[in-house]
């Protein structure tokens, strides 16, 4: 499989996890959380695969998003664009990176749905699956542009 094919495969798998129907039984909440965190973990793998794909020409030894998107990361065009996007709090990449940090934290990223009567919800507190779906769609759209930039090199 090519690096591009692997990136596409992982994005598709994340999409499948987000679109999976959850049976309405006593395990529904846990199953929904598992799908959300599974999709998030798959998106992390897709991000790393995309970074490998987009930086293939630079022959980097590692392709971890934390390293490549840090301020001290390589000064490659696609990575500079990604860093700038990640700095914008309202961007899909900033949301995804925040959720990835949560995924690796003790509490995880997914939350139980329902049982929150009396609590005021904000747009930022939307369902993780909705946020991930938005990130996934934007990731796929942006990836075409990054691939074009990478091919120019």
Short mmCIF file of C-alpha atoms in Angstrom, two decimals:
data_model
loop_
_atom_site.label_atom_id
_atom_site.label_comp_id
_atom_site.label_asym_id
_atom_site.label_seq_id
_atom_site.Cartn_x
_atom_site.Cartn_y
_atom_site.Cartn_z
CA UNK A 1 0.00 0.00 0.00
CA UNK A 2 1.23 3.50 -0.75
CA UNK A 3 1.47 6.20 1.95
CA UNK A 4 -1.39 8.02 0.22
CA UNK A 5 -3.46 4.83 0.19
CA UNK A 6 -2.86 4.28 3.91
CA UNK A 7 -3.91 7.84 4.73
CA UNK A 8 -7.10 7.39 2.69
CA UNK A 9 -7.80 4.01 4.30
CA UNK A 10 -7.49 5.43 7.83
CA UNK A 11 -9.76 8.36 7.02
CA UNK A 12 -12.32 5.92 5.65
CA UNK A 13 -12.08 3.75 8.77
CA UNK A 14 -12.64 6.79 10.99
CA UNK A 15 -15.66 7.68 8.88
CA UNK A 16 -17.06 4.18 9.30
CA UNK A 17 -16.62 4.32 13.07
CA UNK A 18 -18.37 7.68 13.28
CA UNK A 19 -21.26 6.46 11.13
CA UNK A 20 -21.72 3.14 12.91
CA UNK A 21 -25.16 2.57 14.40
CA UNK A 22 -25.28 1.83 18.11
CA UNK A 23 -27.79 -0.69 19.43
CA UNK A 24 -30.11 0.74 22.06
CA UNK A 25 -29.33 -1.50 25.00
CA UNK A 26 -27.68 -1.21 28.43
CA UNK A 27 -24.27 -0.85 26.74
CA UNK A 28 -25.30 1.84 24.26
CA UNK A 29 -23.52 4.70 26.03
CA UNK A 30 -20.29 2.73 26.42
CA UNK A 31 -20.51 1.53 22.82
CA UNK A 32 -21.00 5.10 21.58
CA UNK A 33 -17.99 6.26 23.63
CA UNK A 34 -15.93 3.39 22.22
CA UNK A 35 -16.87 4.36 18.66
CA UNK A 36 -15.99 8.01 19.30
CA UNK A 37 -12.64 7.24 20.89
CA UNK A 38 -11.91 4.60 18.26
CA UNK A 39 -12.61 7.15 15.52
CA UNK A 40 -10.44 9.70 17.30
CA UNK A 41 -7.56 7.23 17.62
CA UNK A 42 -7.96 6.34 13.95
CA UNK A 43 -7.91 10.04 13.05
CA UNK A 44 -4.65 10.33 14.98
CA UNK A 45 -3.20 7.49 12.92
CA UNK A 46 -4.51 9.19 9.76
CA UNK A 47 -2.84 12.44 10.79
CA UNK A 48 0.47 10.64 11.30
CA UNK A 49 0.03 8.82 7.97
CA UNK A 50 -0.72 12.12 6.23
CA UNK A 51 2.39 13.64 7.78
CA UNK A 52 4.45 10.70 6.53
CA UNK A 53 2.92 11.07 3.08
CA UNK A 54 3.36 14.84 2.89
CA UNK A 55 6.95 14.80 4.12
CA UNK A 56 8.09 11.73 2.18
CA UNK A 57 10.47 13.81 0.08
CA UNK A 58 12.28 15.03 3.23
CA UNK A 59 12.99 11.47 4.43
CA UNK A 60 12.27 12.32 8.06
CA UNK A 61 13.13 9.68 10.66
CA UNK A 62 9.82 10.09 12.55
CA UNK A 63 6.31 11.23 11.66
CA UNK A 64 4.62 11.86 15.00
CA UNK A 65 2.28 14.84 14.87
CA UNK A 66 3.45 16.15 18.25
CA UNK A 67 6.99 16.43 16.97
CA UNK A 68 6.32 17.63 13.43
CA UNK A 69 3.68 20.20 14.38
CA UNK A 70 5.68 21.65 17.28
CA UNK A 71 7.32 25.03 16.85
CA UNK A 72 10.70 23.32 16.60
CA UNK A 73 9.57 20.97 13.85
CA UNK A 74 11.01 20.94 10.32
CA UNK A 75 10.37 24.00 8.14
CA UNK A 76 8.60 22.18 5.32
CA UNK A 77 5.81 24.05 3.50
CA UNK A 78 2.98 21.67 4.44
CA UNK A 79 4.11 21.56 8.07
CA UNK A 80 4.31 25.35 8.29
CA UNK A 81 0.75 25.57 6.93
CA UNK A 82 -0.41 22.94 9.41
CA UNK A 83 1.23 24.72 12.36
CA UNK A 84 -0.46 27.97 11.39
CA UNK A 85 -3.81 26.19 11.13
CA UNK A 86 -3.29 24.48 14.50
CA UNK A 87 -2.65 27.86 16.16
CA UNK A 88 -6.10 29.11 15.15
CA UNK A 89 -8.37 28.09 18.03
CA UNK A 90 -11.40 27.88 15.75
CA UNK A 91 -9.77 25.60 13.18
CA UNK A 92 -10.61 21.94 12.71
CA UNK A 93 -6.97 21.02 13.32
CA UNK A 94 -6.86 22.87 16.64
CA UNK A 95 -10.04 21.05 17.71
CA UNK A 96 -8.62 17.69 16.60
CA UNK A 97 -5.31 18.24 18.42
CA UNK A 98 -7.16 19.27 21.60
CA UNK A 99 -9.30 16.13 21.41
CA UNK A 100 -6.19 14.00 20.81
CA UNK A 101 -4.62 15.44 23.95
CA UNK A 102 -7.81 14.53 25.82
CA UNK A 103 -7.76 11.03 24.34
CA UNK A 104 -4.34 10.41 25.88
CA UNK A 105 -5.34 11.90 29.24
CA UNK A 106 -6.67 9.83 32.13
CA UNK A 107 -10.31 10.84 31.56
CA UNK A 108 -10.25 10.22 27.81
CA UNK A 109 -12.10 12.27 25.22
CA UNK A 110 -15.55 10.66 25.09
CA UNK A 111 -18.28 11.56 27.55
CA UNK A 112 -21.53 9.82 28.40
CA UNK A 113 -24.48 11.28 26.53
CA UNK A 114 -27.71 12.02 28.33
CA UNK A 115 -28.22 12.39 32.05
CA UNK A 116 -27.23 16.04 31.87
CA UNK A 117 -30.62 17.60 32.52
CA UNK A 118 -30.24 21.01 34.09
CA UNK A 119 -26.83 21.62 32.57
CA UNK A 120 -26.37 24.34 30.01
CA UNK A 121 -24.72 23.10 26.85
CA UNK A 122 -22.53 25.27 24.67
CA UNK A 123 -21.55 24.80 21.05
CA UNK A 124 -18.10 23.78 22.23
CA UNK A 125 -19.67 21.00 24.31
CA UNK A 126 -21.28 19.36 21.28
CA UNK A 127 -21.14 15.61 20.90
CA UNK A 128 -17.62 14.37 20.23
CA UNK A 129 -18.88 12.45 17.20
CA UNK A 130 -20.23 15.69 15.67
CA UNK A 131 -16.94 17.49 16.29
CA UNK A 132 -14.96 14.59 14.85
CA UNK A 133 -17.22 14.42 11.80
CA UNK A 134 -16.56 18.13 11.18
CA UNK A 135 -12.81 17.59 11.64
CA UNK A 136 -12.83 14.57 9.34
CA UNK A 137 -14.61 16.39 6.53
CA UNK A 138 -12.31 19.40 6.81
CA UNK A 139 -9.23 17.13 7.04
CA UNK A 140 -10.20 15.39 3.80
CA UNK A 141 -10.82 18.71 2.05
CA UNK A 142 -7.55 20.23 3.26
CA UNK A 143 -5.54 17.11 2.48
CA UNK A 144 -5.95 17.65 -1.27
CA UNK A 145 -4.36 21.10 -0.97
CA UNK A 146 -1.51 19.80 1.21
CA UNK A 147 -0.87 16.99 -1.25
CA UNK A 148 -0.62 19.49 -4.07
CA UNK A 149 1.85 21.61 -2.08
CA UNK A 150 3.88 18.52 -1.23
CA UNK A 151 4.01 17.39 -4.86
CA UNK A 152 5.45 20.77 -5.87
CA UNK A 153 8.50 19.94 -3.76
#
